[in-house]
Coordinates of C-alpha atoms in Angstrom, one line a residue:
L1 CA 131.7 -228.7 -114.2
A2 CA 130.3 -226.8 -117.2
F3 CA 126.9 -226.9 -115.6
V4 CA 128.3 -225.6 -112.3
L5 CA 130.1 -222.7 -114.1
R6 CA 126.9 -221.7 -115.8
S7 CA 125.0 -221.8 -112.5
L8 CA 127.5 -219.7 -110.6
S9 CA 125.8 -216.5 -111.4
S10 CA 122.7 -217.5 -109.4
C11 CA 124.6 -219.2 -106.5
R12 CA 124.6 -217.2 -103.3
V13 CA 127.7 -217.6 -101.1
L14 CA 128.9 -216.1 -97.8
V15 CA 132.5 -215.1 -97.2
V16 CA 133.4 -214.6 -93.5
G17 CA 136.5 -212.4 -93.2
A18 CA 137.9 -209.8 -95.6
G19 CA 141.6 -209.8 -94.7
G20 CA 144.5 -211.5 -96.5
I21 CA 142.7 -214.7 -97.6
G22 CA 139.4 -212.8 -97.9
C23 CA 140.7 -210.3 -100.4
E24 CA 142.2 -213.0 -102.6
L25 CA 139.1 -215.1 -102.3
L26 CA 136.6 -212.3 -103.2
K27 CA 138.7 -211.5 -106.3
N28 CA 138.8 -215.2 -107.3
L29 CA 135.1 -215.6 -106.8
V30 CA 134.0 -212.8 -109.1
L31 CA 136.6 -213.8 -111.7
T32 CA 135.3 -217.4 -111.6
G33 CA 131.8 -216.2 -112.2
F34 CA 130.1 -215.9 -108.8
K35 CA 127.7 -213.0 -108.9
K36 CA 125.8 -213.2 -105.6
I37 CA 128.3 -212.7 -102.8
E38 CA 127.9 -211.5 -99.2
V39 CA 131.0 -210.7 -97.1
I40 CA 131.2 -209.8 -93.4
D41 CA 134.0 -208.4 -91.3
L42 CA 134.1 -206.1 -88.3
D43 CA 137.7 -205.0 -88.8
T44 CA 138.8 -201.7 -90.3
I45 CA 141.9 -201.3 -92.5
D46 CA 145.2 -200.7 -90.8
V47 CA 148.3 -199.5 -92.6
S48 CA 150.0 -202.8 -91.8
N49 CA 147.4 -204.6 -94.0
L50 CA 148.6 -202.9 -97.2
N51 CA 151.5 -205.1 -98.0
R52 CA 149.3 -208.1 -98.8
Q53 CA 145.6 -207.2 -98.7
F54 CA 145.7 -205.8 -102.2
L55 CA 142.1 -204.6 -102.4
F56 CA 143.1 -201.8 -99.9
Q57 CA 145.1 -198.7 -100.4
K58 CA 146.6 -196.0 -98.2
K59 CA 143.5 -193.8 -98.7
H60 CA 141.4 -196.6 -97.2
V61 CA 143.1 -196.8 -93.8
G62 CA 140.5 -196.6 -91.0
K63 CA 137.6 -197.7 -93.3
S64 CA 135.6 -200.9 -93.1
K65 CA 137.4 -203.9 -94.7
A66 CA 134.2 -205.5 -95.9
Q67 CA 132.9 -202.3 -97.6
V68 CA 136.2 -201.3 -99.2
A69 CA 136.7 -204.9 -100.4
K70 CA 133.3 -204.9 -102.0
E71 CA 134.0 -201.6 -103.8
S72 CA 137.4 -202.8 -105.0
V73 CA 136.1 -206.2 -106.2
L74 CA 133.3 -204.5 -108.2
R75 CA 136.0 -203.0 -110.4
F76 CA 136.9 -206.5 -111.5
C77 CA 133.3 -207.4 -112.2
P78 CA 130.8 -204.4 -112.1
S79 CA 127.9 -206.8 -112.7
A80 CA 128.4 -208.7 -109.5
N81 CA 125.9 -208.3 -106.7
I82 CA 128.0 -208.0 -103.5
T83 CA 126.6 -207.2 -100.1
A84 CA 129.1 -206.0 -97.4
Y85 CA 128.5 -206.2 -93.6
H86 CA 130.7 -204.2 -91.3
D87 CA 129.7 -206.4 -88.3
S88 CA 130.4 -209.4 -86.2
I89 CA 129.4 -212.8 -87.5
M90 CA 128.6 -213.7 -83.9
N91 CA 125.9 -211.0 -83.8
P92 CA 122.5 -212.7 -83.1
D93 CA 121.1 -211.1 -86.2
Y94 CA 123.1 -213.6 -88.2
N95 CA 121.1 -216.6 -87.0
V96 CA 120.5 -220.0 -88.5
E97 CA 117.9 -218.6 -90.9
F98 CA 120.5 -216.1 -92.2
F99 CA 122.9 -219.0 -92.9
R100 CA 120.2 -220.9 -94.7
N101 CA 120.1 -218.2 -97.4
F102 CA 123.4 -219.5 -98.8
Q103 CA 124.4 -222.5 -100.8
L104 CA 128.0 -222.3 -99.5
V105 CA 129.9 -220.6 -96.7
M106 CA 133.6 -219.9 -96.9
N107 CA 135.7 -218.9 -93.9
A108 CA 138.7 -216.6 -94.1
L109 CA 139.1 -216.2 -90.3
D110 CA 142.1 -216.1 -87.9
N111 CA 141.0 -217.7 -84.7
R112 CA 139.2 -220.7 -83.1
A113 CA 136.4 -218.7 -81.5
A114 CA 134.9 -217.5 -84.7
R115 CA 135.6 -220.7 -86.5
N116 CA 133.7 -222.7 -83.8
H117 CA 130.7 -220.4 -84.2
V118 CA 130.5 -220.5 -88.0
N119 CA 131.0 -224.3 -87.8
R120 CA 128.0 -224.7 -85.5
M121 CA 125.8 -222.3 -87.6
C122 CA 126.6 -224.2 -90.8
L123 CA 125.8 -227.5 -89.1
A124 CA 122.5 -226.1 -87.8
A125 CA 121.6 -224.7 -91.2
D126 CA 123.0 -227.8 -93.0
I127 CA 125.1 -225.7 -95.3
P128 CA 128.5 -226.8 -96.6
L129 CA 131.5 -224.9 -95.1
I130 CA 134.9 -224.5 -96.6
E131 CA 137.5 -223.8 -93.8
S132 CA 140.9 -222.4 -94.4
G133 CA 143.9 -220.8 -92.8
T134 CA 147.5 -219.8 -93.3
A135 CA 150.6 -219.5 -91.1
G136 CA 153.6 -218.1 -92.9
Y137 CA 154.3 -220.4 -95.8
L138 CA 151.9 -223.1 -94.5
G139 CA 148.3 -223.3 -95.5
Q140 CA 145.3 -225.6 -95.3
V141 CA 141.8 -226.0 -96.8
T142 CA 139.1 -228.5 -96.0
V143 CA 135.4 -229.0 -96.6
I144 CA 132.9 -229.6 -93.8
K145 CA 129.5 -231.1 -94.6
K146 CA 127.1 -232.2 -91.9
G147 CA 126.8 -235.9 -91.6
Q148 CA 129.5 -236.6 -94.2
T149 CA 132.7 -235.1 -92.9
E150 CA 134.3 -234.2 -89.6
C151 CA 133.2 -230.9 -88.4
Y152 CA 135.7 -228.2 -87.2
E153 CA 135.4 -229.4 -83.6
C154 CA 135.4 -233.2 -84.2
Q155 CA 138.9 -233.7 -83.0
P156 CA 140.2 -232.5 -79.5
K157 CA 142.4 -229.5 -79.5
P158 CA 145.1 -228.9 -76.9
T159 CA 144.0 -226.4 -74.3
Q160 CA 145.8 -223.1 -74.6
K161 CA 149.0 -223.3 -72.5
T162 CA 149.3 -220.8 -69.6
F163 CA 152.1 -220.0 -67.2
P164 CA 151.8 -220.4 -63.5
G165 CA 151.5 -217.0 -61.8
C166 CA 154.4 -217.7 -59.6
T167 CA 156.6 -218.3 -62.6
I168 CA 155.6 -215.0 -64.2
R169 CA 155.9 -213.1 -60.9
N170 CA 158.8 -214.8 -59.1
T171 CA 161.0 -217.1 -61.3
P172 CA 160.9 -216.3 -65.0
S173 CA 163.3 -218.5 -67.0
E174 CA 162.5 -217.6 -70.6
P175 CA 162.0 -214.3 -72.4
I176 CA 158.4 -215.1 -73.0
H177 CA 157.8 -215.1 -69.2
C178 CA 159.2 -211.5 -69.1
I179 CA 157.1 -210.4 -72.1
V180 CA 153.9 -211.8 -70.5
W181 CA 154.9 -210.0 -67.3
A182 CA 155.4 -206.7 -69.2
K183 CA 152.0 -207.0 -70.8
Y184 CA 150.4 -207.7 -67.4
L185 CA 152.3 -204.7 -66.1
Y186 CA 150.9 -202.5 -68.8
N187 CA 147.3 -203.4 -67.9
Q188 CA 148.0 -203.0 -64.2
L189 CA 149.4 -199.5 -64.7
F190 CA 147.4 -198.1 -67.6
G191 CA 144.6 -200.5 -68.5
E192 CA 141.9 -202.6 -66.9
E193 CA 143.3 -204.3 -63.8
D194 CA 142.9 -208.0 -63.6
A195 CA 143.6 -209.9 -60.4
D196 CA 144.9 -212.8 -62.4
Q197 CA 147.6 -210.6 -64.0
E198 CA 149.3 -209.4 -60.8
V199 CA 153.0 -208.6 -61.3
S200 CA 154.3 -208.0 -57.8
P201 CA 156.2 -210.9 -56.0
D202 CA 154.0 -213.8 -55.2
T203 CA 154.4 -214.4 -51.4
A204 CA 152.1 -217.5 -51.7
D205 CA 154.6 -219.3 -54.0
P206 CA 154.5 -222.8 -52.6
E207 CA 158.1 -223.4 -53.8
A208 CA 159.4 -220.6 -51.7
A209 CA 158.2 -222.0 -48.4
W210 CA 159.7 -219.0 -46.6
N211 CA 159.2 -217.5 -43.2
P212 CA 157.8 -214.0 -43.8
A213 CA 159.0 -212.8 -40.4
D214 CA 162.5 -213.9 -40.9
A215 CA 162.6 -212.7 -44.5
A216 CA 161.3 -209.3 -43.5
A217 CA 164.2 -208.9 -41.1
R218 CA 166.6 -209.7 -43.9
A219 CA 165.0 -207.5 -46.5
T220 CA 167.1 -204.6 -47.6
A221 CA 164.5 -203.0 -49.9
S222 CA 164.6 -199.2 -49.8
N223 CA 162.2 -197.3 -47.4
K224 CA 162.1 -194.3 -49.7
D225 CA 159.4 -193.5 -52.2
G226 CA 159.1 -196.3 -54.6
D227 CA 159.5 -199.0 -51.9
I228 CA 157.1 -201.9 -52.1
K229 CA 153.8 -201.3 -50.5
R230 CA 151.3 -204.1 -50.8
V231 CA 148.6 -202.0 -52.5
S232 CA 147.2 -202.0 -56.0
T233 CA 149.9 -201.4 -58.5
K234 CA 147.8 -198.7 -60.2
E235 CA 147.0 -197.0 -57.0
W236 CA 150.7 -196.9 -56.1
A237 CA 151.6 -195.6 -59.5
R238 CA 149.0 -192.9 -59.3
S239 CA 150.3 -191.8 -55.9
T240 CA 153.7 -191.2 -57.5
G241 CA 152.2 -189.3 -60.5
Y242 CA 153.4 -192.2 -62.7
D243 CA 157.0 -191.0 -61.9
P244 CA 159.2 -193.1 -64.4
V245 CA 162.2 -193.2 -62.0
K246 CA 160.1 -194.4 -59.0
L247 CA 158.3 -197.0 -61.2
F248 CA 161.7 -198.2 -62.4
N249 CA 163.1 -198.6 -58.9
K250 CA 160.0 -200.3 -57.6
L251 CA 159.9 -202.8 -60.4
F252 CA 163.5 -203.6 -61.1
K253 CA 165.1 -202.8 -57.7
D254 CA 162.7 -203.0 -54.7
D255 CA 160.6 -205.9 -56.0
I256 CA 163.7 -207.8 -56.9
M257 CA 165.3 -207.2 -53.6
Y258 CA 162.1 -208.4 -52.0
L259 CA 162.2 -211.6 -54.1
L260 CA 165.8 -212.2 -52.9
T261 CA 164.5 -212.5 -49.4
M262 CA 162.5 -215.5 -50.5
D263 CA 165.8 -217.3 -50.4
K264 CA 164.6 -220.9 -51.0
L265 CA 163.7 -219.9 -54.5
W266 CA 167.4 -219.3 -55.3
K267 CA 169.0 -222.4 -53.9
K268 CA 169.0 -224.1 -57.3
R269 CA 168.5 -221.0 -59.5
K270 CA 170.7 -218.1 -60.4
A271 CA 169.4 -215.2 -58.2
P272 CA 168.2 -212.1 -59.9
L273 CA 170.3 -208.9 -60.0
P274 CA 168.5 -205.7 -59.0
L275 CA 168.8 -202.5 -61.1
D276 CA 169.1 -199.0 -59.7
W277 CA 168.2 -196.0 -61.8
T278 CA 171.2 -194.1 -60.5
E279 CA 173.6 -196.8 -61.5
I280 CA 172.6 -197.7 -65.0
H281 CA 174.4 -195.0 -67.0
H282 CA 177.5 -197.2 -67.4
L283 CA 175.6 -200.3 -68.5
G284 CA 175.5 -199.6 -72.2
A285 CA 172.9 -197.8 -74.3
C286 CA 172.6 -198.6 -78.0
G287 CA 172.7 -201.5 -80.4
T288 CA 173.5 -201.5 -84.1
G289 CA 171.5 -202.4 -87.2
L290 CA 167.9 -201.6 -88.2
K291 CA 166.0 -199.7 -85.5
D292 CA 163.5 -202.4 -84.7
Q293 CA 166.2 -205.1 -84.8
Q294 CA 168.6 -203.5 -82.4
V295 CA 169.1 -204.9 -79.0
L296 CA 169.7 -201.9 -76.8
G297 CA 171.8 -202.0 -73.6
V298 CA 170.3 -201.6 -70.2
Q299 CA 170.7 -197.9 -70.3
G300 CA 168.9 -197.7 -73.7
Y301 CA 166.0 -199.7 -72.4
A302 CA 165.8 -197.7 -69.2
Q303 CA 165.6 -194.5 -71.3
L304 CA 162.9 -196.1 -73.5
F305 CA 161.0 -197.1 -70.4
H306 CA 161.2 -193.5 -69.1
R307 CA 160.0 -192.1 -72.4
S308 CA 157.2 -194.6 -72.8
V309 CA 155.8 -194.1 -69.3
E310 CA 155.7 -190.3 -69.8
T311 CA 153.9 -190.7 -73.1
L312 CA 151.4 -193.2 -71.7
R313 CA 150.8 -191.0 -68.6
S314 CA 150.0 -188.1 -71.0
Q315 CA 147.5 -190.3 -72.9
L316 CA 145.8 -191.2 -69.7
I317 CA 145.5 -187.5 -68.6
E318 CA 144.1 -186.6 -72.0
K319 CA 141.4 -189.3 -71.7
G320 CA 140.3 -188.0 -68.3
E321 CA 139.6 -189.3 -64.8
G322 CA 139.1 -193.1 -64.7
A323 CA 140.3 -193.6 -68.2
E324 CA 142.0 -196.8 -69.3
L325 CA 144.3 -197.6 -72.1
V326 CA 144.1 -200.8 -74.2
W327 CA 147.3 -202.5 -75.2
D328 CA 147.9 -202.8 -78.9
K329 CA 151.1 -204.0 -80.5
D330 CA 150.7 -201.4 -83.2
D331 CA 150.6 -198.6 -80.7
P332 CA 154.2 -197.3 -80.5
P333 CA 154.2 -196.1 -76.9
A334 CA 152.5 -199.3 -75.7
M335 CA 155.0 -201.4 -77.7
D336 CA 157.9 -199.3 -76.4
F337 CA 156.8 -199.9 -72.8
V338 CA 156.5 -203.6 -73.2
T339 CA 159.8 -203.9 -75.0
A340 CA 161.6 -201.9 -72.4
A341 CA 160.0 -203.5 -69.3
A342 CA 160.4 -207.0 -70.7
N343 CA 164.1 -206.5 -71.6
L344 CA 164.9 -204.9 -68.2
R345 CA 163.4 -207.9 -66.5
M346 CA 165.3 -210.2 -68.8
N347 CA 168.5 -208.5 -67.7
V348 CA 167.6 -208.8 -64.0
F349 CA 167.1 -212.5 -64.5
S350 CA 170.3 -213.0 -66.6
M351 CA 168.6 -213.7 -69.9
N352 CA 169.7 -212.4 -73.3
M353 CA 167.7 -209.4 -74.2
K354 CA 165.6 -209.2 -77.3
S355 CA 165.0 -206.6 -80.1
R356 CA 161.8 -204.7 -80.4
F357 CA 161.0 -206.8 -83.5
D358 CA 161.4 -210.1 -81.5
V359 CA 159.4 -208.7 -78.6
K360 CA 156.6 -207.6 -80.9
S361 CA 156.5 -211.0 -82.5
M362 CA 156.1 -212.7 -79.2
A363 CA 153.9 -210.1 -77.5
G364 CA 151.6 -209.8 -80.5
N365 CA 152.2 -213.5 -81.2
I366 CA 152.4 -213.0 -84.9
I367 CA 153.3 -215.5 -87.6
P368 CA 154.3 -213.3 -90.5
A369 CA 151.7 -213.3 -93.3
I370 CA 152.9 -214.3 -96.8
A371 CA 150.8 -212.9 -99.7
T372 CA 151.6 -215.8 -101.9
T373 CA 150.3 -218.3 -99.3
N374 CA 147.1 -216.4 -99.1
A375 CA 146.7 -216.5 -102.9
V376 CA 147.4 -220.2 -103.2
I377 CA 144.9 -221.0 -100.4
A378 CA 142.2 -218.7 -101.8
G379 CA 142.6 -220.5 -105.2
L380 CA 142.2 -223.9 -103.5
I381 CA 139.1 -222.7 -101.7
V382 CA 137.4 -221.9 -105.0
L383 CA 138.4 -225.3 -106.5
E384 CA 136.8 -227.1 -103.5
A385 CA 133.8 -224.8 -103.8
L386 CA 133.2 -225.9 -107.3
K387 CA 133.2 -229.5 -106.3
T388 CA 131.0 -228.8 -103.3
L389 CA 128.4 -227.0 -105.4
N390 CA 128.4 -229.8 -107.9
S391 CA 127.7 -232.2 -104.9
E392 CA 130.9 -234.1 -105.6
F393 CA 131.7 -234.5 -101.9
D394 CA 133.6 -237.7 -102.6
Q395 CA 136.0 -235.6 -104.7
C396 CA 136.5 -233.0 -102.0
R397 CA 139.8 -233.0 -100.1
T398 CA 141.7 -231.5 -97.2
I399 CA 144.7 -229.9 -98.9
F400 CA 147.9 -229.0 -97.1
L401 CA 150.3 -226.4 -98.5
N402 CA 153.8 -227.3 -97.3
K403 CA 156.7 -224.9 -96.6
Q404 CA 159.0 -226.9 -99.0
P405 CA 158.6 -229.9 -101.3
N406 CA 158.3 -233.2 -99.5
P407 CA 160.3 -236.2 -100.7
R408 CA 157.8 -236.7 -103.5
K409 CA 158.5 -233.2 -104.7
K410 CA 155.0 -232.0 -103.7
L411 CA 154.1 -228.7 -102.1
L412 CA 150.3 -229.4 -102.2
V413 CA 149.2 -232.6 -100.4
P414 CA 145.6 -233.7 -100.8
C415 CA 144.0 -236.0 -98.2
A416 CA 140.6 -237.7 -98.2
L417 CA 138.1 -236.2 -95.8
D418 CA 137.5 -238.1 -92.5
P419 CA 133.9 -239.0 -91.5
P420 CA 132.3 -237.4 -88.5
N421 CA 133.6 -238.3 -85.1
P422 CA 130.7 -240.1 -83.4
S423 CA 131.8 -238.8 -79.9
C424 CA 132.1 -235.2 -81.1
Y425 CA 130.3 -232.9 -78.6
V426 CA 129.2 -230.6 -81.4
C427 CA 128.0 -232.6 -84.4
A428 CA 127.1 -236.0 -82.8
S429 CA 123.4 -236.8 -82.9
K430 CA 123.1 -236.3 -79.1
P431 CA 126.1 -234.1 -78.0
E432 CA 127.3 -235.0 -74.5
V433 CA 130.4 -234.2 -72.5
T434 CA 131.7 -234.9 -69.0
V435 CA 133.3 -232.2 -66.9
K436 CA 135.3 -232.7 -63.6
L437 CA 135.1 -229.8 -61.1
N438 CA 134.7 -229.0 -57.5
V439 CA 131.0 -228.2 -57.0
H440 CA 131.8 -226.5 -53.6
K441 CA 134.3 -224.0 -55.2
T442 CA 132.9 -223.5 -58.7
I443 CA 130.5 -220.6 -59.0
V444 CA 127.7 -220.2 -61.6
Q445 CA 129.5 -217.3 -63.3
A446 CA 132.6 -219.5 -63.8
L447 CA 130.5 -222.3 -65.3
Q448 CA 129.0 -219.8 -67.7
D449 CA 132.1 -217.8 -68.7
K450 CA 135.0 -220.3 -68.4
I451 CA 133.3 -223.6 -69.2
L452 CA 130.3 -223.0 -71.5
K453 CA 131.5 -219.9 -73.3
E454 CA 135.2 -220.1 -73.3
K455 CA 135.8 -223.8 -73.5
F456 CA 132.7 -225.0 -75.4
G457 CA 132.3 -221.9 -77.5
M458 CA 128.7 -221.0 -76.7
V459 CA 127.4 -217.5 -77.2
A460 CA 124.3 -217.2 -75.0
P461 CA 123.8 -220.4 -73.1
D462 CA 120.7 -221.4 -71.1
V463 CA 121.3 -224.0 -68.4
Q464 CA 118.7 -226.3 -66.8
I465 CA 119.5 -228.7 -64.0
E466 CA 118.1 -232.2 -64.7
D467 CA 116.8 -232.6 -61.1
G468 CA 113.2 -233.4 -61.8
K469 CA 112.2 -229.8 -61.2
G470 CA 113.6 -228.2 -64.3
T471 CA 115.6 -225.7 -62.2
I472 CA 117.0 -222.9 -64.4
L473 CA 120.6 -222.2 -63.4
I474 CA 121.5 -219.8 -66.2
S475 CA 119.2 -217.8 -68.5
S476 CA 120.4 -215.9 -71.6
E477 CA 117.7 -213.4 -70.9
E478 CA 119.3 -210.4 -69.2
G479 CA 118.6 -210.1 -65.5
E480 CA 116.7 -213.4 -65.1
T481 CA 119.4 -215.4 -63.2
E482 CA 122.0 -212.8 -62.3
A483 CA 121.4 -213.5 -58.6
N484 CA 122.8 -216.9 -59.2
N485 CA 126.1 -215.7 -60.6
N486 CA 128.2 -215.7 -57.4
K487 CA 126.6 -218.8 -55.8
F488 CA 128.4 -222.2 -55.8
L489 CA 127.0 -225.0 -57.8
S490 CA 126.5 -227.0 -54.7
D491 CA 124.1 -224.3 -53.5
F492 CA 121.7 -225.6 -56.1
G493 CA 121.9 -229.3 -55.1
I494 CA 124.5 -230.0 -57.8
R495 CA 126.7 -232.9 -56.8
N496 CA 128.7 -235.7 -58.3
G497 CA 126.7 -237.2 -61.1
S498 CA 124.5 -234.2 -61.7
R499 CA 123.5 -233.5 -65.3
L500 CA 122.9 -230.1 -67.0
Q501 CA 121.1 -229.5 -70.2
V502 CA 122.6 -226.5 -72.0
D503 CA 121.0 -224.8 -74.9
D504 CA 122.3 -222.1 -77.2
F505 CA 119.4 -221.0 -79.3
L506 CA 121.5 -218.7 -81.4
Q507 CA 123.6 -221.7 -82.5
D508 CA 120.7 -224.1 -82.4
Y509 CA 122.9 -226.3 -80.3
T510 CA 122.1 -228.5 -77.3
L511 CA 124.8 -230.1 -75.1
L512 CA 124.3 -232.4 -72.2
V513 CA 126.9 -231.8 -69.5
N514 CA 127.6 -234.6 -66.9
L515 CA 129.4 -233.3 -63.8
I516 CA 131.9 -235.2 -61.8
H517 CA 132.8 -233.7 -58.4
S518 CA 136.5 -233.8 -57.6
E519 CA 138.6 -232.2 -54.8
E520 CA 141.8 -233.4 -56.4
L521 CA 142.2 -231.1 -59.3
E522 CA 145.7 -229.8 -59.9
K523 CA 146.7 -226.4 -58.5
D524 CA 145.2 -223.5 -60.5
V525 CA 143.0 -225.9 -62.5
E526 CA 139.3 -225.0 -62.1
F527 CA 137.9 -227.8 -64.2
E528 CA 138.8 -230.6 -66.6
V529 CA 136.9 -232.0 -69.6
V530 CA 137.1 -235.8 -69.2
G531 CA 138.9 -237.3 -72.2
D532 CA 139.6 -233.9 -73.7
A533 CA 142.9 -232.7 -75.2
P534 CA 145.7 -233.0 -74.6
D535 CA 144.9 -236.5 -73.1
K536 CA 143.3 -237.7 -76.4
A537 CA 145.5 -235.7 -78.7
P538 CA 147.7 -237.9 -80.9
T539 CA 151.4 -238.2 -80.3
P540 CA 153.0 -236.0 -82.9
S541 CA 155.1 -237.6 -85.5
V542 CA 157.0 -234.7 -87.1
P543 CA 159.0 -235.0 -90.3
E544 CA 162.0 -232.9 -90.7
E545 CA 160.3 -230.5 -93.1
G546 CA 157.8 -229.4 -90.4
K547 CA 160.2 -228.9 -87.5
N548 CA 160.9 -225.3 -87.9
I549 CA 157.4 -224.0 -87.6
A550 CA 157.0 -222.0 -84.4
N551 CA 153.6 -221.1 -83.2
G552 CA 149.9 -221.2 -83.9
N553 CA 146.6 -219.3 -83.4
K554 CA 144.7 -216.7 -81.4
D555 CA 142.2 -219.0 -79.7
S556 CA 141.4 -217.1 -76.7
A557 CA 141.1 -213.8 -78.3
Q558 CA 137.9 -212.4 -79.7
P559 CA 137.4 -213.1 -83.4
S560 CA 138.3 -210.6 -86.0
T561 CA 134.7 -210.4 -87.0
S562 CA 133.5 -209.7 -83.5
S563 CA 136.3 -207.6 -82.0
K564 CA 137.5 -204.2 -83.2
A565 CA 140.9 -205.0 -81.9
A566 CA 141.3 -208.2 -83.7
E567 CA 144.1 -209.0 -86.1
D568 CA 144.4 -209.6 -89.8
D569 CA 142.4 -212.5 -91.2
D570 CA 145.4 -214.3 -92.6
V571 CA 147.7 -213.9 -89.6
L572 CA 147.5 -216.6 -87.0
I573 CA 147.9 -215.3 -83.5
V574 CA 148.5 -217.1 -80.2
D575 CA 148.2 -216.0 -76.6
S576 CA 151.9 -215.7 -75.8
D577 CA 152.9 -219.3 -75.8
E578 CA 150.4 -221.5 -77.3
E579 CA 151.7 -224.2 -79.6
P580 CA 149.8 -224.8 -82.9
S581 CA 146.4 -226.2 -82.3
S582 CA 145.4 -229.7 -83.4
S583 CA 142.9 -230.6 -86.1
T584 CA 142.4 -227.0 -87.0
M585 CA 142.1 -225.4 -90.4
E586 CA 144.7 -222.8 -89.4
A587 CA 147.6 -224.6 -91.0
S588 CA 148.3 -226.4 -87.8
P589 CA 149.4 -229.9 -86.9
E590 CA 146.4 -231.7 -85.6
S591 CA 144.8 -232.7 -88.8
S592 CA 148.1 -233.8 -90.3
N593 CA 149.3 -235.5 -87.1
R594 CA 146.0 -237.2 -86.6
K595 CA 146.1 -238.4 -90.2
R596 CA 149.6 -239.8 -89.7
K597 CA 148.3 -241.6 -86.6
H598 CA 145.5 -243.2 -88.5
H599 CA 147.8 -243.9 -91.4
G600 CA 150.2 -245.8 -89.3
T601 CA 147.5 -248.0 -87.6
D602 CA 146.7 -251.5 -88.7
T603 CA 143.0 -250.9 -89.2
D604 CA 141.4 -252.0 -92.4
D605 CA 140.0 -248.6 -93.3
A606 CA 143.2 -246.6 -92.6
A607 CA 144.3 -246.9 -96.2
S608 CA 141.0 -245.9 -97.6
K609 CA 140.9 -242.8 -95.4
R610 CA 144.2 -241.7 -96.7
K611 CA 143.4 -241.9 -100.4
R612 CA 145.3 -239.2 -102.4
L613 CA 144.0 -237.7 -105.6
D614 CA 146.8 -239.6 -107.4
Q615 CA 146.0 -242.9 -105.6
Q616 CA 149.4 -243.2 -104.0
P617 CA 150.1 -246.4 -102.0
A618 CA 148.7 -246.2 -98.5
D619 CA 152.1 -246.8 -96.8
D620 CA 153.7 -243.8 -98.5
D621 CA 153.1 -241.4 -95.7
E622 CA 155.6 -238.7 -96.7
D623 CA 152.8 -237.2 -98.7
I624 CA 151.3 -235.9 -95.4
I625 CA 153.2 -233.3 -93.5
A626 CA 152.8 -232.8 -89.8
L627 CA 152.9 -229.0 -89.2
D628 CA 154.8 -228.5 -86.0

């Protein structure tokens, strides 16, 4: 250890992320003796960061996190040599050769997309990676070393949960359904329209099985302005001049009355109750308590809806013709709109309404960040870094920080690192995966965007069909294969049993994709990864101390180092309803659940895998907490 401490001044390390964990980590590194540090983060400082990201002050709001963090840390150790990049770690400039410049990489990220990428770059460069994450009072740190430990993607992670469109549009039953609907509505009215985010009643709902002709005869929707017209929501709103009253009556009266004509939906459900702008003045206005924690009455939310629509309309006018707004939970008018619209819909469907604070937490999908958790995790990162730099990989551990002491009075629980998963489609010697899809319905663009990029985390894939001709299906070179984008896979002779070789040269990653043609996929399911989560995910075994943890991470969003709109490094964010991911380093359950599963098996090596630093008996599994 003394030798390591002496050599720290010449050790070159990379810190990815300069938010909550990143700030604590940078401070710890310079105070430990590290002198050559490079830090990268694309985010700028927001006022909401200041309660825990202590390297930043009010005067820094709007400035680069990486640059300000560098300047602040240099005050602790002026002799340190720190390089800051206000950039995305997924920028092609940061290639494998860039990663090979470091002896160690430390992640302080907030989402799976960025973690996947850094994981692959470190594997390609054969550089040790220390992964970490926090979620409220929970935290986790682990070490990833090519060929010796599991990589970040070795264990299957449950796919992000989504809600059927007919549930969002026709039959919401939980507040989150109404909040998702309100966010969709914001984009339909003021942002970038997305056909998958339609908010009007879904006449194709298979459960309704209604007769449109009969229902139309029974419909009592108003024929005045604001009546339902099956046109683009944004076009209709523009035609009314974004009139708040007309919008209100369309969304909460006319659309609801239209839904009521789909009478089969309401045989076993409580039917929705339409709202009329002219009749809401007697329905209650204000709540009590702190402003953000008040639950306003229907009148109060109607007034908030009216004000927010007027404000957002003004913002659109200021931006000019064809402008679009981007929803941001920290933008007061946008948050007002979603809070009001979601609560009015909750009232229509007889749900208890929520405060602005609750709606913001669900709409922004935030787990509150705890400064102390960040500090503990950052300290553990440095301890694991010292062992890693001293090549003591047998001493490295995955460490869980629990919310409260377990039965053995421990908050910190170390677990031995698992070896690589031989079937991992990232770090196996010959990565291979099988995908089930309909070759007659799947277009090349969907293969590229939804399967290769979104599901398998590639950045710039090149795809070649193994057909004996070397047919190039997708090229990362701009313009080379764009003509293929809207063609079906079957147009290229792809059928059941076809194989694709996929290369991502940025990640130095090659994946062999075996295709299975199927015409029996579930409704709204475009493809399935055979053997993928949740099918292979372990059955959770949740101890009492983990049961009150609520949510997880922002997997589908762009990483904080590659998206200006991304969130704080230490805050884990989900897309509306996703449960905590498995085997992630984001203080989530998979690693711990999986370890419980191994621990409870009868295999000879189970006990050896579960060695603690204090050599506790192998059957004493309360040392490992499953984070729910």
